[in-house]
PDB file of C-alpha atoms in Angstrom:
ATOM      1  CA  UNK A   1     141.108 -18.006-106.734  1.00 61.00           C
ATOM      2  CA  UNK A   2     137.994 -18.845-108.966  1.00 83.00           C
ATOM      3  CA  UNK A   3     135.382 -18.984-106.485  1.00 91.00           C
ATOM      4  CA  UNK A   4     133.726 -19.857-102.614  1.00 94.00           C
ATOM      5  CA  UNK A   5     131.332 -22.078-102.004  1.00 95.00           C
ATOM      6  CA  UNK A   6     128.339 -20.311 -99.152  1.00 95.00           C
ATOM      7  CA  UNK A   7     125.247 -20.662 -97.648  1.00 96.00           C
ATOM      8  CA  UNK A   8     122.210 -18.967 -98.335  1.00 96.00           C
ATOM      9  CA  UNK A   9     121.192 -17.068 -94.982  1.00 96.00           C
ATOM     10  CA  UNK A  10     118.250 -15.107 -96.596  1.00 95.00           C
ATOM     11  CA  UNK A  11     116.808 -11.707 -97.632  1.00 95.00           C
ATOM     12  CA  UNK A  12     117.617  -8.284 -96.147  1.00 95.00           C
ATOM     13  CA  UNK A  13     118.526  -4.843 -97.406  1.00 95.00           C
ATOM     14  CA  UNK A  14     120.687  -2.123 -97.342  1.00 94.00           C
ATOM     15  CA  UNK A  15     121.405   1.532 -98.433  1.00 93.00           C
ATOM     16  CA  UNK A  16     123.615   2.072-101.161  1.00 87.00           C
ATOM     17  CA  UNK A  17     125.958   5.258-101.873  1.00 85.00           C
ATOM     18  CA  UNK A  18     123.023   7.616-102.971  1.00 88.00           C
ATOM     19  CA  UNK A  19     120.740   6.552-100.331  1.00 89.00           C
ATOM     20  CA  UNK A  20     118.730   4.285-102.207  1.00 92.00           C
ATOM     21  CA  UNK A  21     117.280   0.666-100.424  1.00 94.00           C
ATOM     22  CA  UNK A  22     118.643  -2.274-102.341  1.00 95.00           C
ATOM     23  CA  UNK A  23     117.007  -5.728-101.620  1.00 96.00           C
ATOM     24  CA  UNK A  24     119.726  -7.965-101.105  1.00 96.00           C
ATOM     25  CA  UNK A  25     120.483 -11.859-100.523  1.00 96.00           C
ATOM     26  CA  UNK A  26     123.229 -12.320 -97.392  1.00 97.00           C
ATOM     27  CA  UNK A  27     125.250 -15.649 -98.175  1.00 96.00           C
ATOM     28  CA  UNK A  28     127.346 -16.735 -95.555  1.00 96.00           C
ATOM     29  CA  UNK A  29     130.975 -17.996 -96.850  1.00 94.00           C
ATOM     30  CA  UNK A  30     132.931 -17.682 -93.336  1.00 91.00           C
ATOM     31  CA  UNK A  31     134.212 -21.337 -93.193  1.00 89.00           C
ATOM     32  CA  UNK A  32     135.799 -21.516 -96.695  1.00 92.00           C
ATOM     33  CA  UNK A  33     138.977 -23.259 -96.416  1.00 93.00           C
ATOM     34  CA  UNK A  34     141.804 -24.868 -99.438  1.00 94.00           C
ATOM     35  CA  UNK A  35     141.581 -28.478 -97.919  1.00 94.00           C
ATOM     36  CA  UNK A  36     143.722 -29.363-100.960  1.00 92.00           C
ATOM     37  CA  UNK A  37     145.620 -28.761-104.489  1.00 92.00           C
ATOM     38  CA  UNK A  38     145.822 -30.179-107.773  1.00 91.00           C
ATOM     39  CA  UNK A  39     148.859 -29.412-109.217  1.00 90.00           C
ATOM     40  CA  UNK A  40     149.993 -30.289-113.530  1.00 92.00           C
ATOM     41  CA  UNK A  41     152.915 -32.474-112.332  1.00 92.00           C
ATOM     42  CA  UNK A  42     150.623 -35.031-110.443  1.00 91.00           C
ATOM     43  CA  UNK A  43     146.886 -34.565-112.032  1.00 91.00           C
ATOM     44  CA  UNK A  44     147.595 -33.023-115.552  1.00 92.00           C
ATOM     45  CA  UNK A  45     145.965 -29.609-114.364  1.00 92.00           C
ATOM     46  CA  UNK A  46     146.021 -26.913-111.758  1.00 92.00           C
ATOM     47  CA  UNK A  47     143.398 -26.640-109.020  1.00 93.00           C
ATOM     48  CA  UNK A  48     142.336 -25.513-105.775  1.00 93.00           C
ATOM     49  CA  UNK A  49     140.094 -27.850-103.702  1.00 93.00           C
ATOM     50  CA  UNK A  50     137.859 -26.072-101.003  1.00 95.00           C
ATOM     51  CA  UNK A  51     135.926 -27.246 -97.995  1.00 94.00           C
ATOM     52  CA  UNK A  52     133.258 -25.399 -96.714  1.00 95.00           C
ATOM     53  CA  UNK A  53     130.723 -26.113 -93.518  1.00 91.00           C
ATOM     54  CA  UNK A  54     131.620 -28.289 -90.380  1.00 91.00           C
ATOM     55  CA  UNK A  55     130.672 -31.930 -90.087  1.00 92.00           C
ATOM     56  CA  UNK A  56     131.575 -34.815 -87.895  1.00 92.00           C
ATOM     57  CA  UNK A  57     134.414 -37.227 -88.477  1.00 91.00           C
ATOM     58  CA  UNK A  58     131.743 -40.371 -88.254  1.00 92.00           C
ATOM     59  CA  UNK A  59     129.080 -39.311 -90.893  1.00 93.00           C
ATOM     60  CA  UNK A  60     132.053 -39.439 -93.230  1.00 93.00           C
ATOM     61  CA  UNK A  61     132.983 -42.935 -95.148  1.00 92.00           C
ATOM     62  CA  UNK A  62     136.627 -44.415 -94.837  1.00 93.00           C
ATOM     63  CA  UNK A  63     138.064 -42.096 -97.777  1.00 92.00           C
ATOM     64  CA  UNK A  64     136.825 -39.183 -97.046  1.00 91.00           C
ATOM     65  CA  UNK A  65     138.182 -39.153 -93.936  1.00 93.00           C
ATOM     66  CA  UNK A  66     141.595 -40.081 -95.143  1.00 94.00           C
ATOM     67  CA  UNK A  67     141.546 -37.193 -97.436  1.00 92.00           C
ATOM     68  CA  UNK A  68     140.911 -35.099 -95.223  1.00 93.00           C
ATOM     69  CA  UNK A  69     143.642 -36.499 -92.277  1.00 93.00           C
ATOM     70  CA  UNK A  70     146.201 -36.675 -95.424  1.00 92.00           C
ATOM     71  CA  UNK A  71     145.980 -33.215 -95.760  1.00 91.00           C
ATOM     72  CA  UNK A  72     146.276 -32.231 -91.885  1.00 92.00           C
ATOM     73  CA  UNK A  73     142.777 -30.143 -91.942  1.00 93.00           C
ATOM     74  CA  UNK A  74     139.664 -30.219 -90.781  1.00 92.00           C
ATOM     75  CA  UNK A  75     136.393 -31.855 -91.718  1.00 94.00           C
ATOM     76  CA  UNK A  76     133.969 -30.250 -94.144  1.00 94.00           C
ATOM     77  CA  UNK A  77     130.709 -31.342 -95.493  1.00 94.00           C
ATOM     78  CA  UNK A  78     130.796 -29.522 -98.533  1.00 94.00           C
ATOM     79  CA  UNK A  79     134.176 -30.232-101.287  1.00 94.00           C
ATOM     80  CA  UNK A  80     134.464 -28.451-103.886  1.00 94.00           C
ATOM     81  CA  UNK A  81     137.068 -27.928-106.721  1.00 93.00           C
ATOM     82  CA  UNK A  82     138.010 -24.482-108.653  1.00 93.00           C
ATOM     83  CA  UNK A  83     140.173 -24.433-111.880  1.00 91.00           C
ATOM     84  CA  UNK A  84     143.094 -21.671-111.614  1.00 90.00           C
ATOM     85  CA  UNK A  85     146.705 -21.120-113.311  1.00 89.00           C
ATOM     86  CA  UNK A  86     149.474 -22.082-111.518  1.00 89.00           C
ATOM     87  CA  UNK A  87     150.410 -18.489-110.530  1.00 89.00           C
ATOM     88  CA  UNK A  88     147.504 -18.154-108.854  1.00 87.00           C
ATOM     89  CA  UNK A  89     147.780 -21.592-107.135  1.00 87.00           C
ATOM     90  CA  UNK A  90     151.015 -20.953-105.968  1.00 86.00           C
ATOM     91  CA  UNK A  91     149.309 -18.500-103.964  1.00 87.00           C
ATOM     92  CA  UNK A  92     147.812 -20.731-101.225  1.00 88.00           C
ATOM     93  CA  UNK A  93     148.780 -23.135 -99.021  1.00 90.00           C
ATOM     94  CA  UNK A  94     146.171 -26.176 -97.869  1.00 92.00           C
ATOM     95  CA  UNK A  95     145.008 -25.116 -94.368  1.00 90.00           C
ATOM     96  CA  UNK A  96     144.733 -21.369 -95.601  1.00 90.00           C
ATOM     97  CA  UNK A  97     141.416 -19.557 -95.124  1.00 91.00           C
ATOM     98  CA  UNK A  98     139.553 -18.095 -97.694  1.00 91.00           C
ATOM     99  CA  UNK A  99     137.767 -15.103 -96.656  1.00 90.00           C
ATOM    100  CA  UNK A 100     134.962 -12.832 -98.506  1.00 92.00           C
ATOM    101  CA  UNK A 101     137.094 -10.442 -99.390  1.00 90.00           C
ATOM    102  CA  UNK A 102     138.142 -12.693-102.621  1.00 90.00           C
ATOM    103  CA  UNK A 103     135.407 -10.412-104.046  1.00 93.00           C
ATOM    104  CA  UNK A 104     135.056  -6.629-104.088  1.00 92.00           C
ATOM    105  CA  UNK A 105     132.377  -4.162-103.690  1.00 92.00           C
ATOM    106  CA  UNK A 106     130.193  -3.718-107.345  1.00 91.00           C
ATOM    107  CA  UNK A 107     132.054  -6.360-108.635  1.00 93.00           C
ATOM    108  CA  UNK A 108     129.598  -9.031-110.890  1.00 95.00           C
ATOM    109  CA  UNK A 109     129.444 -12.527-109.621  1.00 95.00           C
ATOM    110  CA  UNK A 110     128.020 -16.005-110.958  1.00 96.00           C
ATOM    111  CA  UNK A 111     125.971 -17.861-108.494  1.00 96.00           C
ATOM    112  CA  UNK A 112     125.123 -21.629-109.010  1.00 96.00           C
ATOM    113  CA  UNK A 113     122.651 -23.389-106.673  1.00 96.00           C
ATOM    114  CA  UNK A 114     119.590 -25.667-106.912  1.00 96.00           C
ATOM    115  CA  UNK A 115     116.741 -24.670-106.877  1.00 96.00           C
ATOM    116  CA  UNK A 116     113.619 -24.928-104.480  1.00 95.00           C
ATOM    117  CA  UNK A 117     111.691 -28.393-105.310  1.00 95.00           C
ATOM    118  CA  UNK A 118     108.092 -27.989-105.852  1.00 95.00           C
ATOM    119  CA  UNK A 119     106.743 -31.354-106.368  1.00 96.00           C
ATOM    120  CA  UNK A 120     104.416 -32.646-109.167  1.00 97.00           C
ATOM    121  CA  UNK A 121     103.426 -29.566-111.135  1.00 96.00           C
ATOM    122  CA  UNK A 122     100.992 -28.994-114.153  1.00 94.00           C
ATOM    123  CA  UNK A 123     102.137 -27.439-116.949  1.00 93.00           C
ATOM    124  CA  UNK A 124     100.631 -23.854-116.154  1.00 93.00           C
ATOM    125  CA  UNK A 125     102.856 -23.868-113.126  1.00 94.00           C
ATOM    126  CA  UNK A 126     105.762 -25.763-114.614  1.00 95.00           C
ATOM    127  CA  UNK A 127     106.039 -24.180-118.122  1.00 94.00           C
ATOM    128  CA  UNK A 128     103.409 -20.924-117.489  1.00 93.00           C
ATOM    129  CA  UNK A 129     101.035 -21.864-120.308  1.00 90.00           C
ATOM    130  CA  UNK A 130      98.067 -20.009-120.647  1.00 87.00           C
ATOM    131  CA  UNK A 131      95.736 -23.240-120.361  1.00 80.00           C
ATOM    132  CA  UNK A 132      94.250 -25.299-123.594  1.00 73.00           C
ATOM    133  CA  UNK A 133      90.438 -23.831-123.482  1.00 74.00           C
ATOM    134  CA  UNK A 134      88.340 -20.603-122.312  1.00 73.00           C
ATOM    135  CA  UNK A 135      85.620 -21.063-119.662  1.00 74.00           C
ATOM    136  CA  UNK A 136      83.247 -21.106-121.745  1.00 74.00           C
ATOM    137  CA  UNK A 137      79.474 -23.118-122.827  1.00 73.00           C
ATOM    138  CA  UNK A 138      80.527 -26.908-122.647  1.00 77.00           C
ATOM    139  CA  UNK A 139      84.072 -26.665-121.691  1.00 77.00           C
ATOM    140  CA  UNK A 140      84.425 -29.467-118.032  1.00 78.00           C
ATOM    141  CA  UNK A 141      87.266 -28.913-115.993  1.00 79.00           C
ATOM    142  CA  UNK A 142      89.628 -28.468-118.858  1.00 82.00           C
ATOM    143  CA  UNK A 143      91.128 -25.135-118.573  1.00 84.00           C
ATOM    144  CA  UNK A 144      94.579 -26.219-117.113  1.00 87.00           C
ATOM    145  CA  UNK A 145      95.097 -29.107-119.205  1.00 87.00           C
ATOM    146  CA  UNK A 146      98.643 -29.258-121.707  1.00 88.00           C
ATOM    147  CA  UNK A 147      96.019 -29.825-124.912  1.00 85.00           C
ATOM    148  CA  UNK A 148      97.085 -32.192-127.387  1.00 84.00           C
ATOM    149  CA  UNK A 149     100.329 -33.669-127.303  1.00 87.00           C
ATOM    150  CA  UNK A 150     100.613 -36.447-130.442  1.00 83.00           C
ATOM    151  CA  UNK A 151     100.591 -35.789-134.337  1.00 81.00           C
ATOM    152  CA  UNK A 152      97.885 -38.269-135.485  1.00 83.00           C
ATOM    153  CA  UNK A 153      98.899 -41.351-137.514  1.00 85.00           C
ATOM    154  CA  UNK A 154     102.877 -40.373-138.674  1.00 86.00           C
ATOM    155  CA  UNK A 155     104.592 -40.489-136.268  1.00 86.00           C
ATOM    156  CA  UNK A 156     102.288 -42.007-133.967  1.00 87.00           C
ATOM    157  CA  UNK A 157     103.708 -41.031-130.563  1.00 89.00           C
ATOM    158  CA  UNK A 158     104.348 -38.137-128.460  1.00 89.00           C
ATOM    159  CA  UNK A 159     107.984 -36.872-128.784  1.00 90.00           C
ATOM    160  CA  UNK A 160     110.854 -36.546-126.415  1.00 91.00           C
ATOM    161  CA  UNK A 161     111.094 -33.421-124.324  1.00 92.00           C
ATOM    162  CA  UNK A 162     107.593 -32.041-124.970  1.00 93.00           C
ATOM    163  CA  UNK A 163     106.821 -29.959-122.372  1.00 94.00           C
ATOM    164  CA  UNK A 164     104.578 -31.652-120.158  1.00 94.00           C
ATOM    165  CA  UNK A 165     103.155 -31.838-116.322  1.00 95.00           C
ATOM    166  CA  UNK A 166     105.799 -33.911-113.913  1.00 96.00           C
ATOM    167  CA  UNK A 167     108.548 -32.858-111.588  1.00 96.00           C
ATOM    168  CA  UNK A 168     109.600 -29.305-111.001  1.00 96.00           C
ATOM    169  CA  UNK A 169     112.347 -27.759-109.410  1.00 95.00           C
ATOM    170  CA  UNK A 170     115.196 -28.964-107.993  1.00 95.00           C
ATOM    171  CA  UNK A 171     117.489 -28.286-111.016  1.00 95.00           C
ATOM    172  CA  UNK A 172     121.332 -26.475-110.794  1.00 96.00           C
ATOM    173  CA  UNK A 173     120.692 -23.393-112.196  1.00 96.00           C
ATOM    174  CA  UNK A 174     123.323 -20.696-112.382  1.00 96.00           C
ATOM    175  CA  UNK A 175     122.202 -17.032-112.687  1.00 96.00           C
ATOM    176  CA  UNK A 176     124.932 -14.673-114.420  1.00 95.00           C
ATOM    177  CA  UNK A 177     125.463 -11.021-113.806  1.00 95.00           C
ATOM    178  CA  UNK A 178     124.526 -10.785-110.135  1.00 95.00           C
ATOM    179  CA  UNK A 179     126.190  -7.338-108.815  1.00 95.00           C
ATOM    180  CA  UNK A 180     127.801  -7.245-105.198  1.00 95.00           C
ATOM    181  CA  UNK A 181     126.891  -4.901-103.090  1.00 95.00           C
ATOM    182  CA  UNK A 182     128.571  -5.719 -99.473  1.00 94.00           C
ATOM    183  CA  UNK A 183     131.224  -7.396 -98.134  1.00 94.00           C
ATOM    184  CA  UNK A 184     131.751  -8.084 -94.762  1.00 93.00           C
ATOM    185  CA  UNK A 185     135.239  -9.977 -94.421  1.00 92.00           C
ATOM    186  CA  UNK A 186     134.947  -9.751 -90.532  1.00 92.00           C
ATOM    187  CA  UNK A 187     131.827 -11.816 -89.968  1.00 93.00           C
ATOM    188  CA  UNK A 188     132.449 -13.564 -93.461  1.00 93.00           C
ATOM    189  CA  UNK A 189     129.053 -12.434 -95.135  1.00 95.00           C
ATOM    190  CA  UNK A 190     128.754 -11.427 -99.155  1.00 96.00           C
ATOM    191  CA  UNK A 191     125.496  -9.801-100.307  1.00 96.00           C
ATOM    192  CA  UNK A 192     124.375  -9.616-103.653  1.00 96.00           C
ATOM    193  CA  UNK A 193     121.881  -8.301-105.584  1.00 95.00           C
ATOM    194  CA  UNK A 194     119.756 -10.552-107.679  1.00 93.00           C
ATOM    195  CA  UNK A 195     118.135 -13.770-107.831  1.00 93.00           C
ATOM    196  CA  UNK A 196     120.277 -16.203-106.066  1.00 95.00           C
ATOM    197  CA  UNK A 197     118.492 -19.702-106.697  1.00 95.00           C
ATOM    198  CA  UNK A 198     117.948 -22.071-104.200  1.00 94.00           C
ATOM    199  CA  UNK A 199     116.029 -22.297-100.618  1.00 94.00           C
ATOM    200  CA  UNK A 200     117.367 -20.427 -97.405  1.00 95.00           C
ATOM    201  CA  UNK A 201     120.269 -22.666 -95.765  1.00 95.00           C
ATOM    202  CA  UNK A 202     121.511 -24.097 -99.524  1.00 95.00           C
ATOM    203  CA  UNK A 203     124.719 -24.465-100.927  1.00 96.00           C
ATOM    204  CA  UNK A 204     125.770 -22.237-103.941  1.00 96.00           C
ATOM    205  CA  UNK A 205     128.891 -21.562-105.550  1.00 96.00           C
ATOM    206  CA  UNK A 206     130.398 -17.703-106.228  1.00 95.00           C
ATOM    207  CA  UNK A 207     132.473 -17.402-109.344  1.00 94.00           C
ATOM    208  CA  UNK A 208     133.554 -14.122-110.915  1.00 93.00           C
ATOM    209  CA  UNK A 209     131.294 -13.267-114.157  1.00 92.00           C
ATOM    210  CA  UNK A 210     132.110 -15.341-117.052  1.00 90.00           C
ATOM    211  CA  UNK A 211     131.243 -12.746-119.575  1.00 88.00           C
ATOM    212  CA  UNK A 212     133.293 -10.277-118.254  1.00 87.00           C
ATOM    213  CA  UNK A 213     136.367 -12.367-118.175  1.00 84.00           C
ATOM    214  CA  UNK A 214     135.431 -13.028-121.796  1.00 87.00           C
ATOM    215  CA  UNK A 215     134.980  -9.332-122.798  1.00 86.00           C
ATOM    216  CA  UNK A 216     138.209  -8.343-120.813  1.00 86.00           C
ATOM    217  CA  UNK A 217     139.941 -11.444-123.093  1.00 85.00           C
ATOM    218  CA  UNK A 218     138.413  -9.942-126.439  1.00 84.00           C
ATOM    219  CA  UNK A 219     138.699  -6.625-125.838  1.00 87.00           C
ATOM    220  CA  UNK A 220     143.251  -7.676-125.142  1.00 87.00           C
ATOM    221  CA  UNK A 221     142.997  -9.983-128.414  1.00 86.00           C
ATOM    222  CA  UNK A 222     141.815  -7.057-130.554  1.00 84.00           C
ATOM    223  CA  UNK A 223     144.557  -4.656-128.896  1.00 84.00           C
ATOM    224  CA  UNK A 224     147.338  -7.083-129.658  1.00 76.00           C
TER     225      UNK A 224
END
């Protein structure tokens, strides 16, 4: 498997092996289940479909619900699918649990969630400028302002993407590198160490590190 989807619970923190206090985030991943398969023979490529979080049968439409009646398992407000070989789809059934212990102890994780929204934003906030003018003999309520944003005659207009007040937040972001520190498979908990984006109580997806499946690939390519 590639990957559970969880809940951010929150902040706490823990002692490591030498004693030290590590700040860490507890996501919750206790209701992960395969609610279905994607196989080469019928879709052109392998994957495992997971369901994660209870939800009632009405707030579902009409094919969602078949999906999930199809397949003989329960309801789930959150779908979401995870590219693997066939080996390693062979190795679950729909209806089987996926529990926390899919990742180990130090291992490094990839955590994708969306981030908090905070509204209309000015450009200090949104893109930490330092502001366009010192407080100084004449300057008027212009010290947070973006400056000038156009290029006089030629072109004669502002161009795309220039950083600029307007909405902020609420973007997937996925932060790399994240180191685990705890697993409980009992109570279905995973802490982690590191900025794991997104508000208490959001969805975010765990994925093994993607640069450390790439240096393990390099490092067999230059034994062979």
């Amino acid at each position: 498997m590639k990957g559970l989807i969880g809940k951010k619970i929150g902040m706490t923190q823990v002692f490591n092996d030498e004693g030290n206090l590590v700040p860490v985030t507890v996501i919750d991943v206790s209701t992960c289940q395969v609610v279905g398969k994607r196989t080469p023979e019928k879709d052109s490529y392998s994957a495992v479909t997971l369901g994660f979080g209870e939800i009632r049968e009405k707030i579902l439409n009409k094919c969602e619900r078949g999906f999930f009646k199809k397949n003989n398992v329960p309801f789930r407000r959150h779908v979401k699918e995870f590219r693997v070989t066939v080996e390693e789809s062979s190795s679950f059934n729909v209806g089987d649990a996926v529990k926390a212990d899919l990742f180990s102890k130090g291992q490094l994780v990839d955590v994708t969630g969306v981030t908090k929204g905070r509204g209309f934003s000015g450009v200090m906030r949104r893109w930490s400028f330092k502001g366009s003018q010192t407080k100084t003999h004449g300057t008027h309520e212009y010290q947070r302002h973006p400056g000038a944003i156009g290029q006089r005659k030629t072109p004669g207009r502002t161009y795309p993407n220039k950083k600029m007040p307007g909405h902020y937040g609420v973007d997937q972001v996925t932060t790399q590198n994240l180191t685990v520190v705890e697993v409980d498979t009992e109570k279905g908990l995973v802490l982690v160490k590191g900025a794991v984006p997104g508000h208490n109580n959001g969805i975010v997806f765990l994925r093994p590190s993607i640069k450390v499946a790439m240096r393990e690939q390099h490092k067999a390519a230059k034994r062979a």
